[in-house]
mmCIF file of C-alpha atoms in Angstrom:
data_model
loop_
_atom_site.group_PDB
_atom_site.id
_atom_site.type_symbol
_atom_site.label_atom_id
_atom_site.label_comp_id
_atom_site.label_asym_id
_atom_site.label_seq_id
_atom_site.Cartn_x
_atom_site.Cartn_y
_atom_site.Cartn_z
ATOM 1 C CA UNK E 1 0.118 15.712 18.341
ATOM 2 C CA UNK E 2 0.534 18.613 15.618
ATOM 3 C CA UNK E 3 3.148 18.260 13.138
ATOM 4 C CA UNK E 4 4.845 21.860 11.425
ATOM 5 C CA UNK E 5 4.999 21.574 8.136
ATOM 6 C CA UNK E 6 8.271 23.100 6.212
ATOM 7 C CA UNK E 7 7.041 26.506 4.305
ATOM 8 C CA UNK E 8 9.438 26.403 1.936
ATOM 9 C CA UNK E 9 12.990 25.462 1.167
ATOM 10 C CA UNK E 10 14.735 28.527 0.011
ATOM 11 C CA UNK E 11 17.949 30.633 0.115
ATOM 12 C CA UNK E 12 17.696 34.252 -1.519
ATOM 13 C CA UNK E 13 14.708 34.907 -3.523
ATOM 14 C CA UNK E 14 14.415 37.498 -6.077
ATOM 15 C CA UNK E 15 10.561 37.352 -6.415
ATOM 16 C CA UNK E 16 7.280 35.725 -5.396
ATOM 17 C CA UNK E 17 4.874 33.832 -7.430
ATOM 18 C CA UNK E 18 1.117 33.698 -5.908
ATOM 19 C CA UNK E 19 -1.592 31.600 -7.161
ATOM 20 C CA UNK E 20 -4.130 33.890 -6.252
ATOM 21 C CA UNK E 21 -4.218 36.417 -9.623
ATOM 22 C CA UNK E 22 -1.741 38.768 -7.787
ATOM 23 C CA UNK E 23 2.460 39.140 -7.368
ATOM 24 C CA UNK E 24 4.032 40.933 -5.452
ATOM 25 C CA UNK E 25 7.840 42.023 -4.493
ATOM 26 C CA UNK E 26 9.674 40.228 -1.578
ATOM 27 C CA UNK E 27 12.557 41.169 0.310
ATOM 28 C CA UNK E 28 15.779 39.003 0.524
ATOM 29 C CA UNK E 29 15.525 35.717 3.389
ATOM 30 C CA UNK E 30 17.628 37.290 6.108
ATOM 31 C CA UNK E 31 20.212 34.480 7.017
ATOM 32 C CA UNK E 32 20.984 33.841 10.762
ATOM 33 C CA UNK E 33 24.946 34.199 11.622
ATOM 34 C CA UNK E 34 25.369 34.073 8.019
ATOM 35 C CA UNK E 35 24.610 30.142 7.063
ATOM 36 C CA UNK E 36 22.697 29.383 4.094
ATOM 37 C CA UNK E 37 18.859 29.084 5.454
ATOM 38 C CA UNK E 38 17.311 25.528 4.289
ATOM 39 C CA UNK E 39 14.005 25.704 6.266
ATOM 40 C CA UNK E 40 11.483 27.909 8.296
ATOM 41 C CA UNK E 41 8.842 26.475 10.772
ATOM 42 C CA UNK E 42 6.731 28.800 12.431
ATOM 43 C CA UNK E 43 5.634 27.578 16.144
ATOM 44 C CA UNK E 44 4.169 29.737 18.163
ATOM 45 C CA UNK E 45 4.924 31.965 19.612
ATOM 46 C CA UNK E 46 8.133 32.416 17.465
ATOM 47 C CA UNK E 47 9.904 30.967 14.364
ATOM 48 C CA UNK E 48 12.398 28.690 13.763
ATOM 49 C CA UNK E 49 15.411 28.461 11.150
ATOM 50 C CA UNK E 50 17.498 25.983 9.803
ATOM 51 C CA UNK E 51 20.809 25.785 8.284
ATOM 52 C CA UNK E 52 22.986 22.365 7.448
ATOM 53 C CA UNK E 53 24.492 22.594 10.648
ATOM 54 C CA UNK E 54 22.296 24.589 13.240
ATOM 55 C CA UNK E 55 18.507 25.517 14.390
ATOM 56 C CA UNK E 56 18.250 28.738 15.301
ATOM 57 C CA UNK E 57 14.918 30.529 17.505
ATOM 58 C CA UNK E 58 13.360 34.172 17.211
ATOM 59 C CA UNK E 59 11.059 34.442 19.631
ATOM 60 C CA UNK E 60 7.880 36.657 18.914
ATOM 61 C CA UNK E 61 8.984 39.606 20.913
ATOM 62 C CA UNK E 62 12.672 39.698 19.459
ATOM 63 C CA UNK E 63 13.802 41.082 15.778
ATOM 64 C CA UNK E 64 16.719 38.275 15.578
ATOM 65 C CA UNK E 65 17.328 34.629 15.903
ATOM 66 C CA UNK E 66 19.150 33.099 18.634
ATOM 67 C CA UNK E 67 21.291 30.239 18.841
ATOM 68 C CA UNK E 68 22.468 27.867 17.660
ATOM 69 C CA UNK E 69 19.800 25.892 19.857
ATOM 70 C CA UNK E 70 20.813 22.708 18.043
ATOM 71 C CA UNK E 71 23.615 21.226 16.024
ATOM 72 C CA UNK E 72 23.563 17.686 14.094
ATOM 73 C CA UNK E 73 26.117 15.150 15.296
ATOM 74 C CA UNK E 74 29.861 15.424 14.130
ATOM 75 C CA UNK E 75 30.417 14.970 10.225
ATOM 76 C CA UNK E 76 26.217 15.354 9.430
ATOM 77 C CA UNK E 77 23.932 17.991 8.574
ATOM 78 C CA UNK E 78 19.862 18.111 9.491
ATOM 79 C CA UNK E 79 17.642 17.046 7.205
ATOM 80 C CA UNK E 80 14.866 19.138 8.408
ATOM 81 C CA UNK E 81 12.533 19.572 11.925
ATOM 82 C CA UNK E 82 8.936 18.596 13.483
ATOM 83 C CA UNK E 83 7.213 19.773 16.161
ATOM 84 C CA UNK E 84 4.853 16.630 18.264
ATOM 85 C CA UNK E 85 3.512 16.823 21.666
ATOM 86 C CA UNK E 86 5.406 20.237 22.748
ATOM 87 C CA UNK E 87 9.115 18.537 21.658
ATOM 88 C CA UNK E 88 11.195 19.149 18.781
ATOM 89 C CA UNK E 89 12.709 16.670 16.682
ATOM 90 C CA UNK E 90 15.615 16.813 14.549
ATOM 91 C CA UNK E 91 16.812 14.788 11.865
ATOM 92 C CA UNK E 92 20.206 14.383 10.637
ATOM 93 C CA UNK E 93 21.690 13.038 7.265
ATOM 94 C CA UNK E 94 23.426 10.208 9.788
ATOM 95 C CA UNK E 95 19.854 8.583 10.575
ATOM 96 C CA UNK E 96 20.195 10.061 14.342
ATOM 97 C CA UNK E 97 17.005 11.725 16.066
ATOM 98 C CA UNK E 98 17.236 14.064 18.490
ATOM 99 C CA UNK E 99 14.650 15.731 20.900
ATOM 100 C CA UNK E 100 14.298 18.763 22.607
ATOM 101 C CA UNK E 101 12.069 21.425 24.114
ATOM 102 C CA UNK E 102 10.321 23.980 22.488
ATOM 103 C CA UNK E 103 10.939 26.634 24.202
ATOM 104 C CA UNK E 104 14.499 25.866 25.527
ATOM 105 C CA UNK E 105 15.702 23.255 22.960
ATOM 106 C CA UNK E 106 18.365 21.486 25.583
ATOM 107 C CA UNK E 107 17.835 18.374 22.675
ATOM 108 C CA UNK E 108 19.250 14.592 23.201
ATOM 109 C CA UNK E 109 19.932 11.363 20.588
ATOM 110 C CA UNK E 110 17.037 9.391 20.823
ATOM 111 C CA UNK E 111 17.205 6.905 18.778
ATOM 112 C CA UNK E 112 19.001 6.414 14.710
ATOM 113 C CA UNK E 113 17.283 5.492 11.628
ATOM 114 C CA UNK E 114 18.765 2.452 10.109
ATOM 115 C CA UNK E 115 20.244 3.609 7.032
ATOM 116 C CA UNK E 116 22.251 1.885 4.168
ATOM 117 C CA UNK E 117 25.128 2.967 3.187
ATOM 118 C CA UNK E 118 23.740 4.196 -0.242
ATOM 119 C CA UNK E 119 21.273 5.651 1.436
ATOM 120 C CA UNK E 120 20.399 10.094 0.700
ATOM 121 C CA UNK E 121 18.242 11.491 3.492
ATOM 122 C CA UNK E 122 15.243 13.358 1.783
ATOM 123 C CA UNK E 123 12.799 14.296 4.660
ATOM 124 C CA UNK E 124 11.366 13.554 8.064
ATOM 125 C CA UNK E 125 8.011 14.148 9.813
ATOM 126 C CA UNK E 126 4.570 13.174 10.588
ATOM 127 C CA UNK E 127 2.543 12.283 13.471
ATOM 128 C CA UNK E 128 3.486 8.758 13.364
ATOM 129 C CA UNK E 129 6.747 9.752 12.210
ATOM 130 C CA UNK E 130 7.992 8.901 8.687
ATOM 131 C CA UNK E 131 11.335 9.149 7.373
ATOM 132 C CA UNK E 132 12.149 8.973 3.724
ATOM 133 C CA UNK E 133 15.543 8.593 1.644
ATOM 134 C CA UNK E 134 16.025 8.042 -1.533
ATOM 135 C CA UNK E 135 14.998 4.309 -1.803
ATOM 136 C CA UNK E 136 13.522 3.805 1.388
ATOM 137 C CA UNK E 137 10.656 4.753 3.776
ATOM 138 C CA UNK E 138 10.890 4.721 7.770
ATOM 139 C CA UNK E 139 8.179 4.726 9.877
ATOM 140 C CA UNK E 140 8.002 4.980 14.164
ATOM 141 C CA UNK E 141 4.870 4.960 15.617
ATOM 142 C CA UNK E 142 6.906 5.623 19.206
ATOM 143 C CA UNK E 143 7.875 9.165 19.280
ATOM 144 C CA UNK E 144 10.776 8.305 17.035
ATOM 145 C CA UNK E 145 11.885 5.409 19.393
ATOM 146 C CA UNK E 146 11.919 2.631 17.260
ATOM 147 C CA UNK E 147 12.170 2.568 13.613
ATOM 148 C CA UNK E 148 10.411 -0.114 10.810
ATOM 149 C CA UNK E 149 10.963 -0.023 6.809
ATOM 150 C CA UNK E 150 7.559 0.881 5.310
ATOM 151 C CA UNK E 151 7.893 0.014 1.600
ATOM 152 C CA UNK E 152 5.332 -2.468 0.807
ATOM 153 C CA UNK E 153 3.632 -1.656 -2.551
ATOM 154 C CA UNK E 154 5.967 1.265 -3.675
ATOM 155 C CA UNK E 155 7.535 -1.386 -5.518
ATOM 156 C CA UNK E 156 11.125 -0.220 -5.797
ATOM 157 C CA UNK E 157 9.855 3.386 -6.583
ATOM 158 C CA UNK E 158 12.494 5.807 -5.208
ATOM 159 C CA UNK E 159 10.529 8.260 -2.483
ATOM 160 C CA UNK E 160 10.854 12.305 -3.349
ATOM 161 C CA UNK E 161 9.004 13.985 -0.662
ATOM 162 C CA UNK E 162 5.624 13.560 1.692
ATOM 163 C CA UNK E 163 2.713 15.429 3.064
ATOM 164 C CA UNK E 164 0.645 14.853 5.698
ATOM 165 C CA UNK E 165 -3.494 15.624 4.928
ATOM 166 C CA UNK E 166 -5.582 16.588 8.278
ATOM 167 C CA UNK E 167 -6.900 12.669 8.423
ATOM 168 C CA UNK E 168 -3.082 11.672 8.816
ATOM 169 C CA UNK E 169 -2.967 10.208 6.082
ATOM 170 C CA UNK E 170 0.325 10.388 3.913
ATOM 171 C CA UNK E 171 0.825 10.876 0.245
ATOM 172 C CA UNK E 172 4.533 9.913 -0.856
ATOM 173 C CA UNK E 173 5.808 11.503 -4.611
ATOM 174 C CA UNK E 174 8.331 9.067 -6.064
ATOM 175 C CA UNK E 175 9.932 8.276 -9.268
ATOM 176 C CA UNK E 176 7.357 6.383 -10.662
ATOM 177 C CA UNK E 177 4.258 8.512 -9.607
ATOM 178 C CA UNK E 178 2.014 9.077 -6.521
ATOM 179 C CA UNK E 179 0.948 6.800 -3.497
ATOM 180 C CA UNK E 180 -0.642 6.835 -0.794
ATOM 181 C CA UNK E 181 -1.030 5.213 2.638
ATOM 182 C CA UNK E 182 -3.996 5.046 5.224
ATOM 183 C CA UNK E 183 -3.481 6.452 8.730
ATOM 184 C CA UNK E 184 -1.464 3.957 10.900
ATOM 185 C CA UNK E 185 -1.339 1.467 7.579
ATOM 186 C CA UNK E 186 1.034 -0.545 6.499
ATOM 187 C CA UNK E 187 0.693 -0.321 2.520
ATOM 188 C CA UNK E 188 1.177 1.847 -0.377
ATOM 189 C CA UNK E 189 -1.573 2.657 -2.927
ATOM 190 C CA UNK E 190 -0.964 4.087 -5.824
ATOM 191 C CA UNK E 191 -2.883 6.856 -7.382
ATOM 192 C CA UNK E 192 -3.528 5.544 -10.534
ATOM 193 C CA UNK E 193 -5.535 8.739 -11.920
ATOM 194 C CA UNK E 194 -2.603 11.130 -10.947
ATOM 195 C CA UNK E 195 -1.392 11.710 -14.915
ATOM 196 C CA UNK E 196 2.355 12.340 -14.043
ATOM 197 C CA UNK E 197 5.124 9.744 -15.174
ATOM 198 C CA UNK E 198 6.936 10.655 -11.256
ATOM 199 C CA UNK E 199 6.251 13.308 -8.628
ATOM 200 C CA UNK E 200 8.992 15.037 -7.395
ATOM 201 C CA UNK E 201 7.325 17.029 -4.720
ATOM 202 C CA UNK E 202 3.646 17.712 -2.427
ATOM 203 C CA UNK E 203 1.646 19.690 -0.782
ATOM 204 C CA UNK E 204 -2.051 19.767 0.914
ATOM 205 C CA UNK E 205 -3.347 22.919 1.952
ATOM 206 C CA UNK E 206 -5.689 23.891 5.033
ATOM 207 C CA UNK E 207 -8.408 23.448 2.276
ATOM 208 C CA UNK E 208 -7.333 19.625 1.405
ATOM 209 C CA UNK E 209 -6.178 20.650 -1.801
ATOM 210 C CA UNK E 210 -3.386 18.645 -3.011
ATOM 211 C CA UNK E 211 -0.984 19.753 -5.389
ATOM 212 C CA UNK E 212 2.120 17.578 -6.660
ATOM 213 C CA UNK E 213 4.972 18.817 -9.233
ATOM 214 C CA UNK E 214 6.810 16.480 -11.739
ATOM 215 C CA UNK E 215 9.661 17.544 -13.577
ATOM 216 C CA UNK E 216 7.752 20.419 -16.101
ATOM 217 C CA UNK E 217 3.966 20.339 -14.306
ATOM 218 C CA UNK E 218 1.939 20.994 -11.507
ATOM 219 C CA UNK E 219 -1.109 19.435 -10.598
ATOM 220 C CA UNK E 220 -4.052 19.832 -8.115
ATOM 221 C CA UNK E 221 -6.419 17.320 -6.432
ATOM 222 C CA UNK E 222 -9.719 18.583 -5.019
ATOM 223 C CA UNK E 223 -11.346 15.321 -4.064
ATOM 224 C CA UNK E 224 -8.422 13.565 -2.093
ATOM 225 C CA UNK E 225 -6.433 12.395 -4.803
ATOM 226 C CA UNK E 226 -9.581 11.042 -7.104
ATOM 227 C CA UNK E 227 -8.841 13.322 -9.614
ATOM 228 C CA UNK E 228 -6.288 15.603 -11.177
ATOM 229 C CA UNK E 229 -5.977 18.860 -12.993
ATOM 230 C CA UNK E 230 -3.316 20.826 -14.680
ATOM 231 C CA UNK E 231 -2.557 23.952 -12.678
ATOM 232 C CA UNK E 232 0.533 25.619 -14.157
ATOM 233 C CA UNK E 233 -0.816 28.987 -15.358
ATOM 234 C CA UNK E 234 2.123 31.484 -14.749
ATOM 235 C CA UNK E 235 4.560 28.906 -13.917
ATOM 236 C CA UNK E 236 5.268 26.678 -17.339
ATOM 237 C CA UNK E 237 8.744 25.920 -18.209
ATOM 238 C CA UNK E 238 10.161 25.803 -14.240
ATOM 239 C CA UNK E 239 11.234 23.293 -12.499
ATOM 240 C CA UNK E 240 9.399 23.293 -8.938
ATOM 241 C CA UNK E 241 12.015 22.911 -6.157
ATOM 242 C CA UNK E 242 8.992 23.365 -3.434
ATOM 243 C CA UNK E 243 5.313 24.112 -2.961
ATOM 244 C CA UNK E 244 3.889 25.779 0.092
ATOM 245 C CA UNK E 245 0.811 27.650 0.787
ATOM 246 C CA UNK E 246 -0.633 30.452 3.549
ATOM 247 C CA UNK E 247 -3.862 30.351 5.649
ATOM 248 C CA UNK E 248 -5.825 32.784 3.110
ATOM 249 C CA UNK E 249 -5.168 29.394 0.452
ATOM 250 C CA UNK E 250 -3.042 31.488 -1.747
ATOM 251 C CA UNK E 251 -0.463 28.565 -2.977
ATOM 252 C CA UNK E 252 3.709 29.815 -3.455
ATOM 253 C CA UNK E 253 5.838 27.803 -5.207
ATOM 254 C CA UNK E 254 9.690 27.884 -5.542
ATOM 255 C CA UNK E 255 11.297 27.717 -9.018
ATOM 256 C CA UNK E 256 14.207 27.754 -11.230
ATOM 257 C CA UNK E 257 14.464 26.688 -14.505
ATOM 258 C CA UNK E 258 16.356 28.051 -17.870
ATOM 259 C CA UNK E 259 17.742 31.952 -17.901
ATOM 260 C CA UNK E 260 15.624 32.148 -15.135
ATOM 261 C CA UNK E 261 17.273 31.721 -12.099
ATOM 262 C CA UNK E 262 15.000 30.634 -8.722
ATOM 263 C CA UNK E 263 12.093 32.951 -8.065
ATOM 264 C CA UNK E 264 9.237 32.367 -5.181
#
């Protein structure tokens, strides 16, 4: 199974921010059919993008998208979109799961997380597939068949965002700091060395790096979450809305923050 991570959450960016000693000037997000882009996934051999209400495909060869290939049931939007086993899935803010094919999409309700009422959708992926909201973590280990709650040792920590390291196993930023969980466990550690008060979002790079935001900092593991470092030259003072990274390591963030505006 292979799991396609989100790049990074943005609308229309005005500039690009690279870790690697260099910037450089970047051209608006083109937006398919006009709806306001919240995601691109790149699965070969083409590239998907999503809006709150569709998932659109551009195939390699082509210069546009085409679709919609995929809409979220009546009165929900999708949350966001993971690729397992040559399939699909799509998550909606209504709990539902639907499948489809790659290369086709033709996608079916599977099954429905089973959310409170309270309840805010946050993210969805993984492997064994994990599905967080705003006080809660899901978990199927079935292909997104059946779903279990997966909170034991958070400790009524409200869950921000995930990643997913090449071991499988998952790190979870909440309110109240960092955890993490063992491949196929069942239990939260936290990360007691990660100096943040709460992590508000993550990401590991092909080089296991992990790097988490709070609400002012960003910080970098080298060692699998042993230690941590400040790593905010160039970016102090912004609040980090994402964090994504390319194959060459270079690490991108996505900002906004006073007089600023959002920059990438």
């Amino acid at each position: 199974m292979r799991t396609v991570k989100q790049n990074l959450v943005a609308g229309l960016l005005n500039s690009v921010l690279v870790f690697a000693g260099y910037h450089s000037n970047a051209q608006n997000l083109v937006t398919p059919n006009g709806g306001n882009v919240i995601g691109y996934y790149p699965v070969a051999p083409g590239i998907y993008a999503i809006t709150p209400k569709n998932i659109y495909k551009k195939p390699a060869v082509d210069t546009s998208f085409h679709g919609p290939i995929f809409g979220p049931p009546s009165g929900s939007e999708i949350v966001n979109i993971t690729i397992c086993s040559g399939r699909i899935y799509g998550s909606s803010t209504d709990g539902t799961i639907s499948k489809g094919k790659v290369d086709t999409g033709a996608f079916s309700s599977i099954s429905k997380v089973p959310l409170g009422s309270s309840e805010t959708p946050k993210q969805f992926g993984g492997d064994d597939m994990y599905f967080i909201t705003n006080t809660s973590v899901y978990v199927s280990r079935d292909s997104a068949v059946h779903w279990n709650i997966d909170t034991t040792g958070i400790n009524g920590s409200s869950p921000n965002a995930f990643s997913i390291d090449a071991n499988q196993n998952i790190y979870l930023a909440t309110s109240t700091g960092l955890f993490m969980q063992a491949a196929k466990g069942s239990t939260w550690t936290k990360l007691t060395n990660y100096p943040g008060t709460a992590a508000t979002k993550i990401f590991i790079d092909a080089k296991k790096r992990i790097f988490v935001a709070d609400y002012s900092n960003l910080y970098e593991s080298t060692d699998v979450g042993k230690t941590f470092s400040t790593f905010n030259t160039g970016a102090t003072g912004f609040f980090i809305s994402n964090i994504g990274g390319d194959i060459a390591g270079n690490i991108y963030l996505v900002t906004g923050g006073q007089n600023s505006g959002n920059a990438l």
